[in-house]
PDB file of C-alpha atoms and ligand atoms in Angstrom:
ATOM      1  CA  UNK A 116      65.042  80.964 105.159  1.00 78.00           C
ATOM      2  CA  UNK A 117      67.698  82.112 103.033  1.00 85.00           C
ATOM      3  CA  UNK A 118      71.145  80.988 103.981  1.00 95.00           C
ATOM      4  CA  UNK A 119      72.320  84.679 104.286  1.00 98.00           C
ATOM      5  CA  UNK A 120      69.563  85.075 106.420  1.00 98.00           C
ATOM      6  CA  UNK A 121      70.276  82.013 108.452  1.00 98.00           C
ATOM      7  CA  UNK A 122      74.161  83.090 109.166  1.00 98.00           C
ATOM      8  CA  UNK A 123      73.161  86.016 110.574  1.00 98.00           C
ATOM      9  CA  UNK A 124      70.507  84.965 112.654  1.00 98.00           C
ATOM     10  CA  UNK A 125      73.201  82.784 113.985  1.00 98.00           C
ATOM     11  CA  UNK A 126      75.888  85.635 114.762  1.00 98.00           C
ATOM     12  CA  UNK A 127      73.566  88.108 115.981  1.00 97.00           C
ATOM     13  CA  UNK A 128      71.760  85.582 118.801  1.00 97.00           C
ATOM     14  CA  UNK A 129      75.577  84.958 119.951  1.00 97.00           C
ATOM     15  CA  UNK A 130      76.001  88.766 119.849  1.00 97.00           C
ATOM     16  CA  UNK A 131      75.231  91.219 122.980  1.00 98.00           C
ATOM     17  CA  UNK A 132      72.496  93.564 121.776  1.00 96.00           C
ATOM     18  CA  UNK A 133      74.312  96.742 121.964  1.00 97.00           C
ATOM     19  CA  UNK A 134      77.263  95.712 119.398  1.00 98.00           C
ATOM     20  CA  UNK A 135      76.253  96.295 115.870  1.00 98.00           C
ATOM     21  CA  UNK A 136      77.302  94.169 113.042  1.00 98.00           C
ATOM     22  CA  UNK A 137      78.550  95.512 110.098  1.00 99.00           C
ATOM     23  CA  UNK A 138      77.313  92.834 107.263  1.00 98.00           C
ATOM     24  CA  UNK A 139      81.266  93.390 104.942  1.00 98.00           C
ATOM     25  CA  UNK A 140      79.723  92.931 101.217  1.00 98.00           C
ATOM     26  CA  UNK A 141      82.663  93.593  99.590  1.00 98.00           C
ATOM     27  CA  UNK A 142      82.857  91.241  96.385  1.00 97.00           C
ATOM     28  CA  UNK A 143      79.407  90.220  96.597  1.00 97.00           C
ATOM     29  CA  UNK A 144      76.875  91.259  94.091  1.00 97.00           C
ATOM     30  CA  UNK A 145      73.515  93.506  95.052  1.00 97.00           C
ATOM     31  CA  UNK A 146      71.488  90.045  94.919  1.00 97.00           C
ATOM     32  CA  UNK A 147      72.903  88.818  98.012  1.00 97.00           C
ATOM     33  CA  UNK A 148      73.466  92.083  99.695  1.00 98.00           C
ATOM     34  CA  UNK A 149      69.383  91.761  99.147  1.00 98.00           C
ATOM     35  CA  UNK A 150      69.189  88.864 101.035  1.00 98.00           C
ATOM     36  CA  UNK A 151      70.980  90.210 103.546  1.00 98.00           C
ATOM     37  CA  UNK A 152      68.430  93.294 103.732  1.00 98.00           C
ATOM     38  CA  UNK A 153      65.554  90.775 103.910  1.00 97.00           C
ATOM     39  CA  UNK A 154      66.535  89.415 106.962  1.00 97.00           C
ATOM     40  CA  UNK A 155      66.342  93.008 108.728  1.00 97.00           C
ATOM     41  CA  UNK A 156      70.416  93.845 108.101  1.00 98.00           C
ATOM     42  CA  UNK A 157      70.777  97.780 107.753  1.00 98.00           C
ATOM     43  CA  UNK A 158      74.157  98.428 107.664  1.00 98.00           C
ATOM     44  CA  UNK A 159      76.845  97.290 105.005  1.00 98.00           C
ATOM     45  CA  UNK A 160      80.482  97.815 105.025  1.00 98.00           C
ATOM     46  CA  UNK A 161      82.631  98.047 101.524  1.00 98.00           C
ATOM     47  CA  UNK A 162      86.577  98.907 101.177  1.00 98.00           C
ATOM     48  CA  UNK A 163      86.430 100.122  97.516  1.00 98.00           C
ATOM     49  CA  UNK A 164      84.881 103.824  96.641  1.00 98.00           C
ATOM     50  CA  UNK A 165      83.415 102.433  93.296  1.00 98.00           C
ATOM     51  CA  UNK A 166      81.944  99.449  94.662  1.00 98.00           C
ATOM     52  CA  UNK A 167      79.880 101.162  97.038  1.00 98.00           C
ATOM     53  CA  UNK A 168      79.241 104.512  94.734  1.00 98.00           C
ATOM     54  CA  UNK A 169      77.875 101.690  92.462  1.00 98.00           C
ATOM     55  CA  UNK A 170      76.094  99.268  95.166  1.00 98.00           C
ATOM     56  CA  UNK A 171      74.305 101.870  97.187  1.00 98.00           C
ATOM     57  CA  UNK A 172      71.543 103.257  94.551  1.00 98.00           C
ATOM     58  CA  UNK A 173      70.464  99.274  93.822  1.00 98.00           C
ATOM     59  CA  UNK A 174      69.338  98.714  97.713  1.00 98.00           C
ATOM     60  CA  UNK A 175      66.971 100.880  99.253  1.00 98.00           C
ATOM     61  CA  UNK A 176      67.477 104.269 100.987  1.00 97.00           C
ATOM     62  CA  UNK A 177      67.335 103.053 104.319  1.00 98.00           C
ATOM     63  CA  UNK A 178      70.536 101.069 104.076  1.00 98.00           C
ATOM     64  CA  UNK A 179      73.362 102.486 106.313  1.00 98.00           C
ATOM     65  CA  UNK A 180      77.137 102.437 104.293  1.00 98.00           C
ATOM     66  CA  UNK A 181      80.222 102.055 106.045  1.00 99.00           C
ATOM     67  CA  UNK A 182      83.472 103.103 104.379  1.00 98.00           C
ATOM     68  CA  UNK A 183      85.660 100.464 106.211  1.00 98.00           C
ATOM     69  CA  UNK A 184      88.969  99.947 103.253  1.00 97.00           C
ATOM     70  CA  UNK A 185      91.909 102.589 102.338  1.00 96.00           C
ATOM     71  CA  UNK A 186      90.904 105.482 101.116  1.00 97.00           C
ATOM     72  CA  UNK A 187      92.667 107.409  98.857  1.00 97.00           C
ATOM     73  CA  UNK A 188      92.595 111.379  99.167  1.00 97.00           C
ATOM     74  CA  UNK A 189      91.376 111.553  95.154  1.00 98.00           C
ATOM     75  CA  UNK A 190      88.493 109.131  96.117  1.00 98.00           C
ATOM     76  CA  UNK A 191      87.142 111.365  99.073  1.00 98.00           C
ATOM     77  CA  UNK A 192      84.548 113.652  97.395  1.00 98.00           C
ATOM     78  CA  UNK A 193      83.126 110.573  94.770  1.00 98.00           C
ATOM     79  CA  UNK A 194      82.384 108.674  98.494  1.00 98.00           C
ATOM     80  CA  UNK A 195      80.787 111.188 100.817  1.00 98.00           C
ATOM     81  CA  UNK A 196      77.857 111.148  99.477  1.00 97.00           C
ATOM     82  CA  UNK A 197      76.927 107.716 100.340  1.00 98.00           C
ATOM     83  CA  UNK A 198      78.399 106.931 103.496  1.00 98.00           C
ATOM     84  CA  UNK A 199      77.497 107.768 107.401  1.00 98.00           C
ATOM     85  CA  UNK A 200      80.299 106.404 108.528  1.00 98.00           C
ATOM     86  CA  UNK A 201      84.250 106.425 107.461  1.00 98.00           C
ATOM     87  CA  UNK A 202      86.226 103.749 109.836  1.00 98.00           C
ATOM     88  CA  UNK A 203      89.695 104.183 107.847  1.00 97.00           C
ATOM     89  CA  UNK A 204      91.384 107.334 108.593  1.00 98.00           C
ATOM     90  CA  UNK A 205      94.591 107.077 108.773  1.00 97.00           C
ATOM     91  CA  UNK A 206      96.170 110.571 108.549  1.00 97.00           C
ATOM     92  CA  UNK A 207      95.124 113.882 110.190  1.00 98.00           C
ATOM     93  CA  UNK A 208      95.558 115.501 106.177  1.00 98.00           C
ATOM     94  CA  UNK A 209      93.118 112.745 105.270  1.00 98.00           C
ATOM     95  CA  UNK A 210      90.802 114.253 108.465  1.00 98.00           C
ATOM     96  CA  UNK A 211      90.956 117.765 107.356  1.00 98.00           C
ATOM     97  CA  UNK A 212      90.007 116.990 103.661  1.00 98.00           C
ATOM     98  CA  UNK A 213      86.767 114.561 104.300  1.00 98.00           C
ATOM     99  CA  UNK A 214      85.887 117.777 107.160  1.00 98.00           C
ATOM    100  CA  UNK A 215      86.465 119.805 103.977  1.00 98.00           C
ATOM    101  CA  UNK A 216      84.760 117.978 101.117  1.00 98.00           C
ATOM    102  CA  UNK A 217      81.726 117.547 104.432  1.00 98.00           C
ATOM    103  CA  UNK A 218      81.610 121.214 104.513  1.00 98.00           C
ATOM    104  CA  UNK A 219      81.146 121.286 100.404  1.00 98.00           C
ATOM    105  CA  UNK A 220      78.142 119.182 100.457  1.00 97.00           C
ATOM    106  CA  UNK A 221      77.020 120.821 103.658  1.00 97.00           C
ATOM    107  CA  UNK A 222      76.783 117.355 105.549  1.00 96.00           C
ATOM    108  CA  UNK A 223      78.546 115.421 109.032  1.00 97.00           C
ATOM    109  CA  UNK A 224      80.019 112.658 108.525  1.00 98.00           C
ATOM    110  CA  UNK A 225      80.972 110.564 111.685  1.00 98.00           C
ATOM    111  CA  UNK A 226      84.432 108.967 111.381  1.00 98.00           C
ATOM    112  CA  UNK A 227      86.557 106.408 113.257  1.00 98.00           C
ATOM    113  CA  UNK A 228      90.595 106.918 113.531  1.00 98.00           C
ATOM    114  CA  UNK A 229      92.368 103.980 112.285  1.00 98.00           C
ATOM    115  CA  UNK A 230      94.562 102.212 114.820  1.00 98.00           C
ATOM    116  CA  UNK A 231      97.557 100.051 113.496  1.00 97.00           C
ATOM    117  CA  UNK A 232      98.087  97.425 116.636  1.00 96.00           C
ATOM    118  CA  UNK A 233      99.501  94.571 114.016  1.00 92.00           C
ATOM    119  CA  UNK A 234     102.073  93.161 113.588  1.00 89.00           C
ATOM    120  CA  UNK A 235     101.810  93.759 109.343  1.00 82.00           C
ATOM    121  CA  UNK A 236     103.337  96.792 108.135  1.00 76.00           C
ATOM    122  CA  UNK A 237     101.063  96.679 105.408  1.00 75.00           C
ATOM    123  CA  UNK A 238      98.279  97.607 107.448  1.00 75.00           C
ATOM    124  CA  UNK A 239      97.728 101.439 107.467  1.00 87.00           C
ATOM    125  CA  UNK A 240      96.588 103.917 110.487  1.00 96.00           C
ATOM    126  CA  UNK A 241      97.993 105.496 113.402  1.00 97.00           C
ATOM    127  CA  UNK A 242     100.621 103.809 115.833  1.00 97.00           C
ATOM    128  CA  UNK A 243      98.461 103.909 119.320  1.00 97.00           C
ATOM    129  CA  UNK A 244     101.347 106.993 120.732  1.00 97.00           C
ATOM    130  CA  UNK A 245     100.963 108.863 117.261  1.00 98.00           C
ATOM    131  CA  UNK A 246      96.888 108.384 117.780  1.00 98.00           C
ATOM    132  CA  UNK A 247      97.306 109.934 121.263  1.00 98.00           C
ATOM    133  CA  UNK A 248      99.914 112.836 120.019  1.00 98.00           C
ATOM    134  CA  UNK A 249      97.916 113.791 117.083  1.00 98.00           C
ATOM    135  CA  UNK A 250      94.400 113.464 117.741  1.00 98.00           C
ATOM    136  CA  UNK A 251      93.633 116.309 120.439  1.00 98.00           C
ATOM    137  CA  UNK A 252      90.811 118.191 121.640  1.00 97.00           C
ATOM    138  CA  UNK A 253      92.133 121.341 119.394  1.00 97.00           C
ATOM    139  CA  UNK A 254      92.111 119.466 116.445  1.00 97.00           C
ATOM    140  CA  UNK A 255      88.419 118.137 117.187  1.00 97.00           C
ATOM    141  CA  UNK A 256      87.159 121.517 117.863  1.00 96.00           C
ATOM    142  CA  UNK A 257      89.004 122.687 114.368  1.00 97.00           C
ATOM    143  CA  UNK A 258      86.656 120.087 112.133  1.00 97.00           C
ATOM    144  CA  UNK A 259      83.552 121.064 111.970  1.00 97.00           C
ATOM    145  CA  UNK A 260      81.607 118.308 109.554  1.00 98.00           C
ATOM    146  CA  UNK A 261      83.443 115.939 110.776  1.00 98.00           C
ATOM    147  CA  UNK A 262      82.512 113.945 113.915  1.00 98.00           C
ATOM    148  CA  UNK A 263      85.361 111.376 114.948  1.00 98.00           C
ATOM    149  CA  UNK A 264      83.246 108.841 117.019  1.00 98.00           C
ATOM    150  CA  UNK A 265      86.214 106.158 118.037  1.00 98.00           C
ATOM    151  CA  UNK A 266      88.726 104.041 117.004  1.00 98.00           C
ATOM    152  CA  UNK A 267      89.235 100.837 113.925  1.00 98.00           C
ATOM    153  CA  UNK A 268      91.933  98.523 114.364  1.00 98.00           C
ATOM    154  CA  UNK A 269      92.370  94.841 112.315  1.00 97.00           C
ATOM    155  CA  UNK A 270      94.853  92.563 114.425  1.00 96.00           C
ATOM    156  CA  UNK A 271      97.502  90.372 112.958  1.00 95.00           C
ATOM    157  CA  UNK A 272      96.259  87.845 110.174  1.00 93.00           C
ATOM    158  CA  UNK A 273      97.220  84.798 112.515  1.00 94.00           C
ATOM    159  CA  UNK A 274      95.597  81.547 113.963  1.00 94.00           C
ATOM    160  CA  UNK A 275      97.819  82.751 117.497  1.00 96.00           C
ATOM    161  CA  UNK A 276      94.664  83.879 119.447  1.00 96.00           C
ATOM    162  CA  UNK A 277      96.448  85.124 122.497  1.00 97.00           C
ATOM    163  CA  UNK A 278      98.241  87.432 119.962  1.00 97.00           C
ATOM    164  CA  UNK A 279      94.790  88.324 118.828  1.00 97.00           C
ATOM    165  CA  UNK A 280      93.790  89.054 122.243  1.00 98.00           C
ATOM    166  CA  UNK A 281      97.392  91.374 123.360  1.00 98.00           C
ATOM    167  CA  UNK A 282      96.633  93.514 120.065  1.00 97.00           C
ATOM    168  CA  UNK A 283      92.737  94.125 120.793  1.00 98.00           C
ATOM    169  CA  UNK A 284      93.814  94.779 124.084  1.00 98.00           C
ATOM    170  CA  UNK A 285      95.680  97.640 123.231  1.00 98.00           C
ATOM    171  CA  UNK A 286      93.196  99.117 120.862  1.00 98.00           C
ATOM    172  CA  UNK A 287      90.581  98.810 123.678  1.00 98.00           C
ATOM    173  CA  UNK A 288      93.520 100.695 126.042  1.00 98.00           C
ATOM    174  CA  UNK A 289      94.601 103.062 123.294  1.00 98.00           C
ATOM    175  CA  UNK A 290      90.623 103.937 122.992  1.00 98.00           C
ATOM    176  CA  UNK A 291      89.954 104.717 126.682  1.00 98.00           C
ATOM    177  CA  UNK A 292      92.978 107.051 126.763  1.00 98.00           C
ATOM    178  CA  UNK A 293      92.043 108.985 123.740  1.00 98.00           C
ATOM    179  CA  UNK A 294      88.430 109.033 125.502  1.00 98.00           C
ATOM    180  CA  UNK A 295      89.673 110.518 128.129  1.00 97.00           C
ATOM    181  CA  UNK A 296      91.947 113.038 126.608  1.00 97.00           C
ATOM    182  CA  UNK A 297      89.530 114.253 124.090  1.00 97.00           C
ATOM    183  CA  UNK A 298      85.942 114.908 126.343  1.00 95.00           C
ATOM    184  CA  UNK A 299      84.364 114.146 123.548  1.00 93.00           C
ATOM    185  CA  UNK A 300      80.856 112.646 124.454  1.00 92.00           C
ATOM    186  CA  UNK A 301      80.015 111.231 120.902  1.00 96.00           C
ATOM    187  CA  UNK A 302      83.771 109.211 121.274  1.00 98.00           C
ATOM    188  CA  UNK A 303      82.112 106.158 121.281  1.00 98.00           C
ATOM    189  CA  UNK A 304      82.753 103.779 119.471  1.00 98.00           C
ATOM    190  CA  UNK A 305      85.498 100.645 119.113  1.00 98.00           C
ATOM    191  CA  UNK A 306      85.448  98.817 115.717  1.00 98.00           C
ATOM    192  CA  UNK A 307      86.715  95.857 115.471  1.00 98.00           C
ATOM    193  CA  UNK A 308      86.812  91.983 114.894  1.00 98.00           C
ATOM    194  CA  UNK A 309      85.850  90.023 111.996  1.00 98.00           C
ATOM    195  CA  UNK A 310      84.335  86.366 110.818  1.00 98.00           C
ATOM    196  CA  UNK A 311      87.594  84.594 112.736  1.00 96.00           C
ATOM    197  CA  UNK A 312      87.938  87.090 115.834  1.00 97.00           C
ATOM    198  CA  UNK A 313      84.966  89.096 116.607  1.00 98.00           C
ATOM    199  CA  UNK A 314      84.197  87.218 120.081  1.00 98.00           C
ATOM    200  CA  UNK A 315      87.486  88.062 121.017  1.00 98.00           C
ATOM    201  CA  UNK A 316      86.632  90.958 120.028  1.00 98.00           C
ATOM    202  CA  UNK A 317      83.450  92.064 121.793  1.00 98.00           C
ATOM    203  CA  UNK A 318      85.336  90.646 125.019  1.00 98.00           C
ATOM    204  CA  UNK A 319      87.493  93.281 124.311  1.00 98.00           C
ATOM    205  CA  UNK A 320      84.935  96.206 124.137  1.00 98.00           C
ATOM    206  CA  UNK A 321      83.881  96.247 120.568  1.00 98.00           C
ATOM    207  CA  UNK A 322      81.035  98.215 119.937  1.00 98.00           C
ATOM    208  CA  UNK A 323      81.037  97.245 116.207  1.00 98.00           C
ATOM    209  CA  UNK A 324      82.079  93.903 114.808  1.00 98.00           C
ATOM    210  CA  UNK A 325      83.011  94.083 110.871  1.00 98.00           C
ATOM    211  CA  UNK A 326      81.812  90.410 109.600  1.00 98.00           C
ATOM    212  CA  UNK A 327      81.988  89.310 106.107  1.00 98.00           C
ATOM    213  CA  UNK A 328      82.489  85.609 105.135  1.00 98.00           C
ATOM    214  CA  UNK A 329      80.767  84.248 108.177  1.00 98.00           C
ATOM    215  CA  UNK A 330      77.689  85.737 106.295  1.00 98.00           C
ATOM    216  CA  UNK A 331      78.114  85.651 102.894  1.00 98.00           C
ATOM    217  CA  UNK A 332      80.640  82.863 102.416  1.00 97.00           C
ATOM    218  CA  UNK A 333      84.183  83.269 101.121  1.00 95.00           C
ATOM    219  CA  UNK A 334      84.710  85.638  98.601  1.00 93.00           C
ATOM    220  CA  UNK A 335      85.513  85.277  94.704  1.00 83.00           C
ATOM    221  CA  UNK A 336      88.404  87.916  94.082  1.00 78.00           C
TER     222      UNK A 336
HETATM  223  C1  PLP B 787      87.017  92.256 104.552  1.00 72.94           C
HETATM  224  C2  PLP B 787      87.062  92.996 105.813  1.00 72.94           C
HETATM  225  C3  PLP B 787      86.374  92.541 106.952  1.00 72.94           C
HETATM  226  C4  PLP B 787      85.579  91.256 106.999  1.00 72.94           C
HETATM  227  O1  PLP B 787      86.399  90.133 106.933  1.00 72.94           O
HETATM  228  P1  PLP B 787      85.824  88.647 107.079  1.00 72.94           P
HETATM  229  O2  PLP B 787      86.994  87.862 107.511  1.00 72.94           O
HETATM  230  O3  PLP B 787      85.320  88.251 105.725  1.00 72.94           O
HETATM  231  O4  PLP B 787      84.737  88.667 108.088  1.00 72.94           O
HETATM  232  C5  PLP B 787      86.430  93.335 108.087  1.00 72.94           C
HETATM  233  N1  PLP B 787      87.130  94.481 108.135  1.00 72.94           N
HETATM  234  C6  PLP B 787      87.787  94.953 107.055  1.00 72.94           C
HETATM  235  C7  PLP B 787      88.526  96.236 107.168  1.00 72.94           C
HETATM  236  C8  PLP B 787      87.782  94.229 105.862  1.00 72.94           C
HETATM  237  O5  PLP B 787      88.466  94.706 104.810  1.00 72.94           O
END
């Protein structure tokens, strides 16, 4: 067994069945992204358009792409072709244009708002009051290839795991009020934790967890 196939093995037995892992290929050529796909992993998560415009015709059809880095509103039609799933929205303009570019290519795309809970400002997305403000039943009713199925949030870069913890905790809080306002029965899903956090994570109500190095090693930038 491959050693790809091997770390995942080992994440997914420690995983509850009904949280999906996101296998983050970023940096890491097709061949191991194969290896991956050997060992039964569907779904792959990249945070650069021309990586994944360029990955996605080498693996086969039935691979899943997640759009999971910043994406830029030139960048938007090149994507949406290739992906089911956008995690990174971090404006309500961005919204309207990937419901708009959707509408081009006559397809849904399902799309996760982006939460900013850390303590970085260079992270991007919506403070959790702005998320609440802005994102309202009107607006979902107004998009009408776009499906916005949840919330993505990254917490602080920090070995303080109660920090961790405070910061999911408010994604999971911010997620359940938006639920609630919105009525939206497809509002499903909370996506977040990675290699160092994603038990925390799931504690918290993840429904996906976004790991990369724990399955493909560390990354050669
Ligand atoms: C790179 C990345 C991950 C995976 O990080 P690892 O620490 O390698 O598991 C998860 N989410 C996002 C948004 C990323 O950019």
């Amino acid at each position: 067994m491959s050693t790809i196939a091997q770390n995942i093995e080992t994440i997914v037995a420690k995983m509850p069945q009904d949280v999906r892992l996101v296998a983050v290929s970023k940096f890491h050529p097709v061949e191991r992204l194969r290896e991956a796909y050997d060992a039964g992993q569907r779904l792959f998560g990249e945070n650069r358009v021309q990586e994944l415009v360029a990955k996605a015709p080498q693996l086969p059809p039935d691979v899943e792409w997640h759009f999971i880095g910043h994406l830029q509103r030139n960048k938007v039609r090149q994507l949406l072709p290739h992906v089911t799933m956008i995690h990174s929205v971090h404006s309500v303009e961005l919204l309207r244009l990937i419901d708009k570019e959707a509408a081009r290519i006559g397809r849904t795309v399902d799309v996760l708002i982006e939460l900013h809970v850390a303590q970085e400002m260079t992270k991007s997305g919506f403070a959790p009051d702005e998320a609440l403000r802005d994102i309202t039943p009107q607006l979902l009713d107004e998009l009408s290839h776009v499906r916005v199925r949840g919330v993505m949030t990254m917490a602080t870069f920090t070995s303080d795991m109660e920090q961790v913890a405070r910061e999911f905790a408010l994604a999971q809080n911010t997620f359940v009020q938006m639920r609630d306002q919105l009525q939206f029965p497809a509002f499903d899903q909370l996506s977040m934790g990675m290699s160092e956090d994603w038990p925390l994570a799931v504690k918290h109500g993840a429904t996906m967890v976004r790991i990369g190095t724990d399955i493909f090693g560390p990354r050669e930038y």
